[in-house]
Coordinates of C-alpha atoms in Angstrom, one line a residue:
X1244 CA 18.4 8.0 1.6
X1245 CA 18.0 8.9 5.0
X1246 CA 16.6 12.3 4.8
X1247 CA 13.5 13.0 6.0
X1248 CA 11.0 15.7 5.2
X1249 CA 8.8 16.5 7.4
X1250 CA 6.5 18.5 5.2
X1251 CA 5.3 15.9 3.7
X1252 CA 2.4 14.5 4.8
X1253 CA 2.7 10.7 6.1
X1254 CA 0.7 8.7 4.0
X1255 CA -1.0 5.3 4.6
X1256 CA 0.4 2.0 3.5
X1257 CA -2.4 0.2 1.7
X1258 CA -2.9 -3.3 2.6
X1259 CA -2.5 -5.6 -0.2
X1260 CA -3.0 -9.1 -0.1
X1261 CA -1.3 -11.6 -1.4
X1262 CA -2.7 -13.5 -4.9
X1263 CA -2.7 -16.8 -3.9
X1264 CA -5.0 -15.4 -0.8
X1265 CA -7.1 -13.3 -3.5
X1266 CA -8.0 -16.9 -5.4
X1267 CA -8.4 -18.9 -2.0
X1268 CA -11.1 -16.2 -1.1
X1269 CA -12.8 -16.0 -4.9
X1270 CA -13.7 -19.8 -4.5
X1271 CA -14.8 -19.6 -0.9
X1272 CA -16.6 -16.3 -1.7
X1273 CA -17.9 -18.2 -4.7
X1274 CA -18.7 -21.1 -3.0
X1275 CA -20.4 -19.4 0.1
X1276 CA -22.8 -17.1 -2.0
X1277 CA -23.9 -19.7 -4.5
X1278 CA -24.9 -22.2 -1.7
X1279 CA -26.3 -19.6 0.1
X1280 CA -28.5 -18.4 -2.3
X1281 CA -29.3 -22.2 -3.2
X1282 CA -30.4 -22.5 0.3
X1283 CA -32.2 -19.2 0.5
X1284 CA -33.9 -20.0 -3.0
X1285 CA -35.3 -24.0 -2.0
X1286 CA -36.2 -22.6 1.2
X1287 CA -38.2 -19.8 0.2
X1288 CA -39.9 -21.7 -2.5
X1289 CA -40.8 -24.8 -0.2
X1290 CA -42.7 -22.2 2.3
X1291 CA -44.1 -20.3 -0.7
X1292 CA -45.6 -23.8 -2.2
X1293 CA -46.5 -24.9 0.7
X1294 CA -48.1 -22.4 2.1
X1295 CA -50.3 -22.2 -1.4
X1296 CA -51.1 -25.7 -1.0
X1297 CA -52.0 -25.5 2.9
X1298 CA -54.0 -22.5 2.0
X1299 CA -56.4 -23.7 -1.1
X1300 CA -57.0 -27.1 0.7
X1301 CA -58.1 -25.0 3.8
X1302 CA -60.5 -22.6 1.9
X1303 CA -62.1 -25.7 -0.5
X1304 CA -62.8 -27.8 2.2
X1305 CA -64.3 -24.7 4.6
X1306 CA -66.5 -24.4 1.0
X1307 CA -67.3 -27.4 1.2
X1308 CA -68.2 -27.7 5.0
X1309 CA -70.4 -24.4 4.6
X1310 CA -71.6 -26.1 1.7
X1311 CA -72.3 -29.7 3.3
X1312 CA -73.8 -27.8 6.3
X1313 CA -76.4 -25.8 4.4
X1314 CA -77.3 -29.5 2.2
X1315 CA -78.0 -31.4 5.8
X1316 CA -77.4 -29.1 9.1
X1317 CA -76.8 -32.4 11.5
X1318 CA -74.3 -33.7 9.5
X1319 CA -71.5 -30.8 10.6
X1320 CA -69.2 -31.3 13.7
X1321 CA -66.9 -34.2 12.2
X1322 CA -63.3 -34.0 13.5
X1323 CA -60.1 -34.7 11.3
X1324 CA -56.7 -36.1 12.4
X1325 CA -55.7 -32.3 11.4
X1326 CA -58.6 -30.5 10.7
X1327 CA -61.4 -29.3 12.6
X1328 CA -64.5 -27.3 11.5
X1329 CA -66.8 -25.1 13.5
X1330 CA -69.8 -23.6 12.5
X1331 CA -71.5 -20.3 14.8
X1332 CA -74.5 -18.6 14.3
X1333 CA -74.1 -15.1 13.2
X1334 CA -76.3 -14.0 16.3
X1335 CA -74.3 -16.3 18.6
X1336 CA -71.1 -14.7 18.2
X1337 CA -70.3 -14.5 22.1
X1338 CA -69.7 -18.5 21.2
X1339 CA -66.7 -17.8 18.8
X1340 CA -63.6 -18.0 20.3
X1341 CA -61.4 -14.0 20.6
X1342 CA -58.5 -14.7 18.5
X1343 CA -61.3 -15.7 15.4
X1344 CA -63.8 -12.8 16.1
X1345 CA -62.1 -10.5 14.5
X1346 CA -60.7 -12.6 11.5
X1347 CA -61.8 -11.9 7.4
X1348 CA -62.8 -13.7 5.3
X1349 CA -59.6 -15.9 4.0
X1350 CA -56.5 -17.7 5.6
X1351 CA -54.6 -16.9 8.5
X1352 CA -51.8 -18.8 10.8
X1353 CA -52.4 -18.3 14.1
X1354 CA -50.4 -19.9 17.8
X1355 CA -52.4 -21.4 20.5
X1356 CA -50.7 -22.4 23.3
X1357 CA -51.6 -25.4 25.6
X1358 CA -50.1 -25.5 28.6
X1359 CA -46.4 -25.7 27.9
X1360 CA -47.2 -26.8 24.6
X1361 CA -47.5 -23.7 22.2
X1362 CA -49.4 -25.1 18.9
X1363 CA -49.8 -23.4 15.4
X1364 CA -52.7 -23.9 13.2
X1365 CA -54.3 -22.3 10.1
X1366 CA -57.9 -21.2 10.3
X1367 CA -59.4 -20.6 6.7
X1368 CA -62.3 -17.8 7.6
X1369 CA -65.9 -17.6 6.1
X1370 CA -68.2 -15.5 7.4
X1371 CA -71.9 -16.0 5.8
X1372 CA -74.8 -13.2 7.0
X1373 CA -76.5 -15.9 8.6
X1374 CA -73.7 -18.6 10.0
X1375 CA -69.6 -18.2 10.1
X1376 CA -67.9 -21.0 9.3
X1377 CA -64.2 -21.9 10.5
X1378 CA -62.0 -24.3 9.4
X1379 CA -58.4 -25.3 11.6
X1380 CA -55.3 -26.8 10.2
X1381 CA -52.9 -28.0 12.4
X1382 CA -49.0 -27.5 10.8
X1383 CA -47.0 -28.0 13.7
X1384 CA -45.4 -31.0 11.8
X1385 CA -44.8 -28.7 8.7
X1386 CA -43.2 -26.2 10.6
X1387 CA -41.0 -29.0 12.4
X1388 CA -40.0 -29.9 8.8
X1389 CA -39.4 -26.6 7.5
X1390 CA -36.9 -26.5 10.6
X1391 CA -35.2 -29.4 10.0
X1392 CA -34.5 -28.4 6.4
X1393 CA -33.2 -25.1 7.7
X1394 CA -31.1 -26.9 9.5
X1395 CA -30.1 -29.1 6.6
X1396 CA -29.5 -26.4 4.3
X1397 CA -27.2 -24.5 7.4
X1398 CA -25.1 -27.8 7.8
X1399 CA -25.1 -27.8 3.5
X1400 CA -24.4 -24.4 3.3
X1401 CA -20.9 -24.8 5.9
X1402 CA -20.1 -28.8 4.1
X1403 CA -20.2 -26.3 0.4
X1404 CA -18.1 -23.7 2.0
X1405 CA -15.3 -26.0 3.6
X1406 CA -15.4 -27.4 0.2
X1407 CA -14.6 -24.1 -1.9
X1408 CA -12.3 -23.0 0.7
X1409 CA -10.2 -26.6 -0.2
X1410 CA -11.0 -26.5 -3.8
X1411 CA -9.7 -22.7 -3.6
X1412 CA -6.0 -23.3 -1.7
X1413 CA -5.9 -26.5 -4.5
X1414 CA -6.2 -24.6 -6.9
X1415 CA -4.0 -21.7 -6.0
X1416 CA -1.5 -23.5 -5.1
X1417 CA -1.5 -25.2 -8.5
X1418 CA -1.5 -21.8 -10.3
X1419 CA 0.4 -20.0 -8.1
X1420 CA 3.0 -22.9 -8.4
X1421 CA 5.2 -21.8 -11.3
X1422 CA 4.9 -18.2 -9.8
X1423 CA 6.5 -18.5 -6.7
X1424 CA 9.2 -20.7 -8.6
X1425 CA 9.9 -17.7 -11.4
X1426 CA 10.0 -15.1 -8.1
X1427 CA 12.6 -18.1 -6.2
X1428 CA 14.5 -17.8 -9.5
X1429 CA 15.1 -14.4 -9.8
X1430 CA 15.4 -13.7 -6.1
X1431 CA 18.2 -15.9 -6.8
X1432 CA 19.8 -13.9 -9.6
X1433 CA 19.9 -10.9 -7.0
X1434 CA 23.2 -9.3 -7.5
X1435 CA 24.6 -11.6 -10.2
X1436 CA 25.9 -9.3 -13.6
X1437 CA 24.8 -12.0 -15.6
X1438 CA 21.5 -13.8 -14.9
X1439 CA 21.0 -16.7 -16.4
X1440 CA 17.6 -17.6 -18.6
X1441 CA 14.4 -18.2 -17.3
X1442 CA 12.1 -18.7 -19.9
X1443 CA 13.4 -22.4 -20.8
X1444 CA 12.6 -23.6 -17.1
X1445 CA 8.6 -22.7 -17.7
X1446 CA 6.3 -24.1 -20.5
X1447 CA 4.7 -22.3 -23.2
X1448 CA 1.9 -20.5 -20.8
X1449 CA 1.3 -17.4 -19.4
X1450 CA 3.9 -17.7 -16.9
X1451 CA 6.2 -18.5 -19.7
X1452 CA 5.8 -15.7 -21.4
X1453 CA 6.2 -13.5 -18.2
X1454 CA 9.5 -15.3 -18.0
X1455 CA 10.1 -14.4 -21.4
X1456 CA 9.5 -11.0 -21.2
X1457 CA 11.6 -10.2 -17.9
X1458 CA 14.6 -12.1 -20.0
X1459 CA 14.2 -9.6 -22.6
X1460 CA 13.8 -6.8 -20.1
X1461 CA 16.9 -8.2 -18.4
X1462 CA 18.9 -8.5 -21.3
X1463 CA 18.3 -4.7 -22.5
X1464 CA 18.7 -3.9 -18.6
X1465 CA 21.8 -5.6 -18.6
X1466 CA 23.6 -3.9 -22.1
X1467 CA 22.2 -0.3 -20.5
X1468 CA 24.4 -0.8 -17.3
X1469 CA 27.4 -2.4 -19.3
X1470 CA 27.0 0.7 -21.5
X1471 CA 26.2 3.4 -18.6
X1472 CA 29.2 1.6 -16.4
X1473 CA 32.0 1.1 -19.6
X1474 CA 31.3 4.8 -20.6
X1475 CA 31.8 6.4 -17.5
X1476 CA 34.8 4.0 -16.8
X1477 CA 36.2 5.9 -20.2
X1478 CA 35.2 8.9 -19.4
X1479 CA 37.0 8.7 -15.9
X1480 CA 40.2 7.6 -17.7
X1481 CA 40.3 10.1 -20.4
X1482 CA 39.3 12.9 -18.0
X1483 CA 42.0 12.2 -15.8
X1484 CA 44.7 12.2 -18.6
X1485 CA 44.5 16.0 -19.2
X1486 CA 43.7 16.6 -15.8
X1487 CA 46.8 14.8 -14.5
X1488 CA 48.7 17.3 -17.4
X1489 CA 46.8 20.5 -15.9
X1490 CA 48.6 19.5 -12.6
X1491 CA 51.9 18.7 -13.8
X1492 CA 52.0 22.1 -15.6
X1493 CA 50.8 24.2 -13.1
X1494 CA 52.9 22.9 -10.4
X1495 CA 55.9 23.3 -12.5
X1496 CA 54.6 26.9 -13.2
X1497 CA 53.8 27.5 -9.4
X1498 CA 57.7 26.6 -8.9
X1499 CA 59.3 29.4 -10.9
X1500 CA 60.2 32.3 -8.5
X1501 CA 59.9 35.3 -10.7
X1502 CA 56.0 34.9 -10.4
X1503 CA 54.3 37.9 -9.8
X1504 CA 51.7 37.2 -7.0
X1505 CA 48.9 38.0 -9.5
X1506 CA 49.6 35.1 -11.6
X1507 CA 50.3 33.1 -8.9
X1508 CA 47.0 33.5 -7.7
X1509 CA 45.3 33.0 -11.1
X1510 CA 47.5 29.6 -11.2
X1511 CA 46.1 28.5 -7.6
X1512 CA 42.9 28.6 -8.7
X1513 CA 43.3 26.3 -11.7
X1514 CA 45.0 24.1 -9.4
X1515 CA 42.0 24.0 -7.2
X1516 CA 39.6 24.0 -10.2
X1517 CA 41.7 20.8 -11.0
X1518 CA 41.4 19.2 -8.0
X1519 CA 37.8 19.8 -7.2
X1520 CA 37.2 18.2 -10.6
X1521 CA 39.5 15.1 -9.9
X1522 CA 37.6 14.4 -6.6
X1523 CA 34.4 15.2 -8.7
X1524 CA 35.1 12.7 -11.4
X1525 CA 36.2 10.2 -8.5
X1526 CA 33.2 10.3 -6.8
X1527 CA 30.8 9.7 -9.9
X1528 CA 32.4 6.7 -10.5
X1529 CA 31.5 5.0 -7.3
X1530 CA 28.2 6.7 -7.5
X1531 CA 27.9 4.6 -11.1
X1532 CA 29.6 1.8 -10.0
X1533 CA 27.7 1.6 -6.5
X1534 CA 30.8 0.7 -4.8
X1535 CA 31.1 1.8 -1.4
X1536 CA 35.1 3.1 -1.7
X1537 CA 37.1 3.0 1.8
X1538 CA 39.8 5.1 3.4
X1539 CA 40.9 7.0 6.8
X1540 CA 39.9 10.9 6.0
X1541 CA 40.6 13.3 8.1
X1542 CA 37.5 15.9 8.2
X1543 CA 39.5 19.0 9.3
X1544 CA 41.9 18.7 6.3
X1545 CA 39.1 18.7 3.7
X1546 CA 37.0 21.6 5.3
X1547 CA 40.0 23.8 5.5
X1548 CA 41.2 23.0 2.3
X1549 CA 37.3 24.0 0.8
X1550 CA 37.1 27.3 3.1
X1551 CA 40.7 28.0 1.8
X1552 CA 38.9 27.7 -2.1
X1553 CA 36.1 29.9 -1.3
X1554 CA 37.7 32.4 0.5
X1555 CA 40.0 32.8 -2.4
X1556 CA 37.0 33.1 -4.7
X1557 CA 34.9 35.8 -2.5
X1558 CA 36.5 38.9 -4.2
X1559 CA 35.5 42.2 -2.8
X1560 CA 31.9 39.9 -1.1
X1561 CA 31.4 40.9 2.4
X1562 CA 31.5 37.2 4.4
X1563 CA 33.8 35.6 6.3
X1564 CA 34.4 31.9 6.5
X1565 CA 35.9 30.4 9.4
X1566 CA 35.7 26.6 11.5
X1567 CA 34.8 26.1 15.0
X1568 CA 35.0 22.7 16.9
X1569 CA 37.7 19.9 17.6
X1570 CA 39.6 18.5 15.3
X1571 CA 39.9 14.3 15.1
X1572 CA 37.3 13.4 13.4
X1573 CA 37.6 10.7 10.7
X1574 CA 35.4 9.2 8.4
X1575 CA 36.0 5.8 6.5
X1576 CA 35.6 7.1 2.9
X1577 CA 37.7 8.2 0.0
X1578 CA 38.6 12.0 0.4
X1579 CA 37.1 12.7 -3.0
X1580 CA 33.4 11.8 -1.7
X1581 CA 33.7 13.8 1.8
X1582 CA 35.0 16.5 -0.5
X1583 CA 32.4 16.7 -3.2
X1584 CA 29.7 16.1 -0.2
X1585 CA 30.9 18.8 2.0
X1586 CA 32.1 21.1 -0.9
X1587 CA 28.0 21.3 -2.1
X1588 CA 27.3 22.0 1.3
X1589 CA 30.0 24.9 1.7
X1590 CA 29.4 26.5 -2.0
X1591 CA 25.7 26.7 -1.0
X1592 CA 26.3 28.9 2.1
X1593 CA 28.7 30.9 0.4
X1594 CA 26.6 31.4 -3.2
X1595 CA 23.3 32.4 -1.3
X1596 CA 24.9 34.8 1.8
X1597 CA 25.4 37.6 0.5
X1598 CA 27.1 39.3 3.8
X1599 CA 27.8 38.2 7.3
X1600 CA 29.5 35.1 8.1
X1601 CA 29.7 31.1 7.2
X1602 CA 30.5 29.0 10.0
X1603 CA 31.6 25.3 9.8
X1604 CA 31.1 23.7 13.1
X1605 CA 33.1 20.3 13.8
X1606 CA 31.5 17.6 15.6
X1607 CA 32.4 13.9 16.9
X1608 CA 30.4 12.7 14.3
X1609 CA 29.0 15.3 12.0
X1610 CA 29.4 18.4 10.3
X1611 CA 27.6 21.7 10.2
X1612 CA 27.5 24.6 8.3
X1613 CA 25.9 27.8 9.5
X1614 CA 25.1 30.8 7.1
X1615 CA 23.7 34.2 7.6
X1616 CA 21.8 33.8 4.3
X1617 CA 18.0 34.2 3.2
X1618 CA 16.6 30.7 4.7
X1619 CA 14.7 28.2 3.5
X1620 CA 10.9 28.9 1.9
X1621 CA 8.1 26.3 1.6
X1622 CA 8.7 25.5 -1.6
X1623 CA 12.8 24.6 -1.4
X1624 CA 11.8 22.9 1.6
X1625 CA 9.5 20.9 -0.5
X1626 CA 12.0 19.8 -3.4
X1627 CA 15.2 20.6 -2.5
X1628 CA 16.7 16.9 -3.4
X1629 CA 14.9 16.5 -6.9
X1630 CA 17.5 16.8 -9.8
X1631 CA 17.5 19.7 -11.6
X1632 CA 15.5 22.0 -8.9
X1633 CA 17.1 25.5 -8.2
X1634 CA 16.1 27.3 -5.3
X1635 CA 14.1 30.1 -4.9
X1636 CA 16.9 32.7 -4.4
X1637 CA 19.2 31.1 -7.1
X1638 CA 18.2 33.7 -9.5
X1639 CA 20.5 34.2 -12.5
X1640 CA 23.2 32.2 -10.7
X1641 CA 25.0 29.2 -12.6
X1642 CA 24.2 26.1 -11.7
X1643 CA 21.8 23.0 -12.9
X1644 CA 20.5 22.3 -9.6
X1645 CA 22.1 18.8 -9.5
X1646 CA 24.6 19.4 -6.5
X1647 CA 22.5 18.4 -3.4
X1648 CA 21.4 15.3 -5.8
X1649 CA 24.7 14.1 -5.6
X1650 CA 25.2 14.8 -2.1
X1651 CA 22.2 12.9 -1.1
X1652 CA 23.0 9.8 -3.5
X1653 CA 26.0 9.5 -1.9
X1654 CA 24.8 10.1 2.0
X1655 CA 23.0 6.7 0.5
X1656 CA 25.5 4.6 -0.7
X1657 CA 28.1 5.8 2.7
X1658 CA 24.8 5.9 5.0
X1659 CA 25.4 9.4 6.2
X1660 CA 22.6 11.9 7.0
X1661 CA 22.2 15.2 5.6
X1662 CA 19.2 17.8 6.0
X1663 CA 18.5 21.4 7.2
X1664 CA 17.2 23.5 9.8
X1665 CA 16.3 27.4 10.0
X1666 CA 19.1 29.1 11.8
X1667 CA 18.5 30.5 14.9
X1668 CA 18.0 34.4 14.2
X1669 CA 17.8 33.9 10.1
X1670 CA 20.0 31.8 7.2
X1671 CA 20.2 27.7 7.5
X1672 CA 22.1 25.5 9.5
X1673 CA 23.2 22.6 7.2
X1674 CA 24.0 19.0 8.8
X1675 CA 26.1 15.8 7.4
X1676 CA 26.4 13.3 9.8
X1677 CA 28.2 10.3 9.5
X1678 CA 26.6 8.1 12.2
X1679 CA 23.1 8.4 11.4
X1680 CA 20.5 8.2 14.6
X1681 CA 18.0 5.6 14.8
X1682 CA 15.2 7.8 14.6
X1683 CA 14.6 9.5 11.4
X1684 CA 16.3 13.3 11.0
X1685 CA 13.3 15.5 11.3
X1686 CA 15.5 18.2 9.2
X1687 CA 14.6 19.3 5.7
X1688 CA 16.6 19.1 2.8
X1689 CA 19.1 21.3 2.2
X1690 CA 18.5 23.9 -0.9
X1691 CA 19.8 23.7 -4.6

């Protein structure tokens, strides 16, 4: 319905994706984190081991070289492809080298660079009172190792990943198959008043049974419409049987001349009664049938035939009712729907102003109604076009609060516009518009 409140506060569309996307992004997710952590987990436990295994060669053979060195002294100072040991003097510490002075007893990596050439070594560290003994182990190729198996496990990680993302739009597309051909189906169906069947073009799965379940649903669907639409086609017919008799009789009454004027008013107002129920009954019947109903109605005609039916049913009240604009405008609509739209409008204005003046202003492509009544609070503002809602300053008045929900149903089904605005000084200024604008109304809706 194109009726906007503005006192609502706009809220933000969540993003949803779509489920096919939601499985494609499982697997890779899947995928991703369970190579990862495969990676991660070899990689930490090669370092870890061999680490463990660099260290406890270092320290037993700097054992042994402290130990070799105290058996026979001239037998230390034999270089290895990868280690080296070097033995000092505990009062000839000047000799050691900085990086190693300051070392404890135990293992240690350190970086020496060479030039251009930065090398990294392990020194396993034991410092007798007497003699400290140091023992290097070059690991340069073990750390060029560990690299290339971080780069193996990189280029495994991204070759596992591609892979879940293709095993993951596989397999959606495999489950998401009979899916998108239930939603093709009943896309299909859209507007037909008697689907056909789905459940025999799916197998005995889940998606079956979903099919299954939405022919059931569809089925009872389909007997409450055929119900709701057959009894309000009887109860159009029947209505308009008696009503068509009220007429007959009181415009053969209204043609006898000996009528005094008080009975002749009495009589106009069941003829009005009469009609406002036979454009009533007229428009409910589109509303139920969802039919859009045509016609060439004048808009001047129907307001001054409503202000004419109000003014007779003021009484002693205060308020004057009167029409202000050009006339010319037309709408393309049955009479009966402008009527009941306009007549909610106009009964409105004159039910809640209790003196002053209701004025129905004629425009080129709207109507507006202008009373001198309380205005709108917060709360009508709010709710105004649920069903059932009475405003604030109804009071004891009759009335189920269901006349501005069938105003706004059918500014729906015709594409009018209808909504509110505080009057200038005090009261409402009510709006139907038959060409609606392309930016939303910013009025509220009308009260109940």
């Amino acid at each position: 319905m194109p009726v906007a409140d503005s006192s609502k506060p706009r809220r933000h569309r969540r993003f949803r994706r779509r489920l096919r996307t939601r499985i494609i992004l499982s697997f890779v997710l899947l995928g991703s984190l369970l190579s990862a952590f495969i990676a991660a987990a070899t990689f930490y436990v090669q370092n870890r081991v061999e680490n463990r295994v660099i260290s406890d060669t270092l320290v037993k053979n700097n054992n042994l070289y402290a130990e070799g060195f105290y058996r026979d002294p001239n037998a230390v100072g034999v270089a290895f492809e990868k280690i080296q040991g070097r033995m000092f003097s505990a009062d000839k510490v000047e000799r050691v080298p900085d990086e190693w002075k300051g070392l404890d007893n135990g293992v240690h990596e350190l970086k020496l660079k060479e030039g251009e050439e930065e090398r990294v070594y392990k020194l396993a560290v034991r410092k007798d009172p007497q003699y400290w003994f140091f023992l290097a182990y070059d690991i340069a190729e073990e750390r060029e190792s560990q690299n290339r198996l971080k780069t193996a496990l990189v280029v495994l990680v991204m070759i596992l990943s591609g892979l879940s993302l293709f095993v993951g739009w596989w397999s959606a597309s495999k489950v998401m198959s009979p899916v998108s051909e239930l939603a093709a189906r009943l896309r299909a169906y859209r507007g037909s008043s008697n689907p056909r069947p789905l459940a025999p073009h799916f197998p005995q799965d889940e998606v079956g049974e979903l099919a299954k379940a939405l022919d059931d649903y569809s089925e009872r669907l389909t007997e409450v419409v055929q119900r709701d639409r057959e009894f309000n086609a009887d109860v159009s017919h029947e209505l308009r049987t008696p009503l068509a008799i009220i007429r007959g009789s009181v415009e053969l009454m209204l043609s006898r001349p000996d009528m005094d004027e008080k009975t002749r008013t009495r009589i106009q107002r069941i003829q009005r009664a009469e009609q406002q129920c036979t454009d009533l009954i007229s428009a409910l019947l589109l509303l139920s049938r969802n039919e859009r109903g045509h016609g060439n109605t004048d808009v001047a005609r129907v307001v001054d035939q409503l202000l004419d039916a109000h003014r007779a049913t003021l009484g002693g009240k205060p308020l004057t009712l009167r029409v202000e604009g050009e006339e010319g405008a037309r709408v393309d609509s049955p009479e009966a729907a402008l009527s009941v739209a306009l007549g909610n409008l106009i009964g409105n204005a004159v039910k809640y102003t209790k003196e002053g003046e209701v004025v129905v202003r004629l425009l080129p492509d709207a109507v507006e109604v202008v009373d001198s009544g309380p205005g709108l609070s917060k709360e009508d503002a709010a709710r105004l076009f649920e069903r059932g809602y009475r405003g604030t300053h109804a009071g004891h008045s009759q009335g189920g609060g269901i006349g501005l929900s069938i105003v706004s149903r059918l500014c729906a089904l015709y594409g009018w516009e209808v909504g509110v605005r505080p009057g200038e000084s005090k009261g409402v200024v009510a709006t139907l518009r038959f060409s609606p604008t392309r930016e939303a109304s910013a009025a509220t809706p009308a009260r109940a």
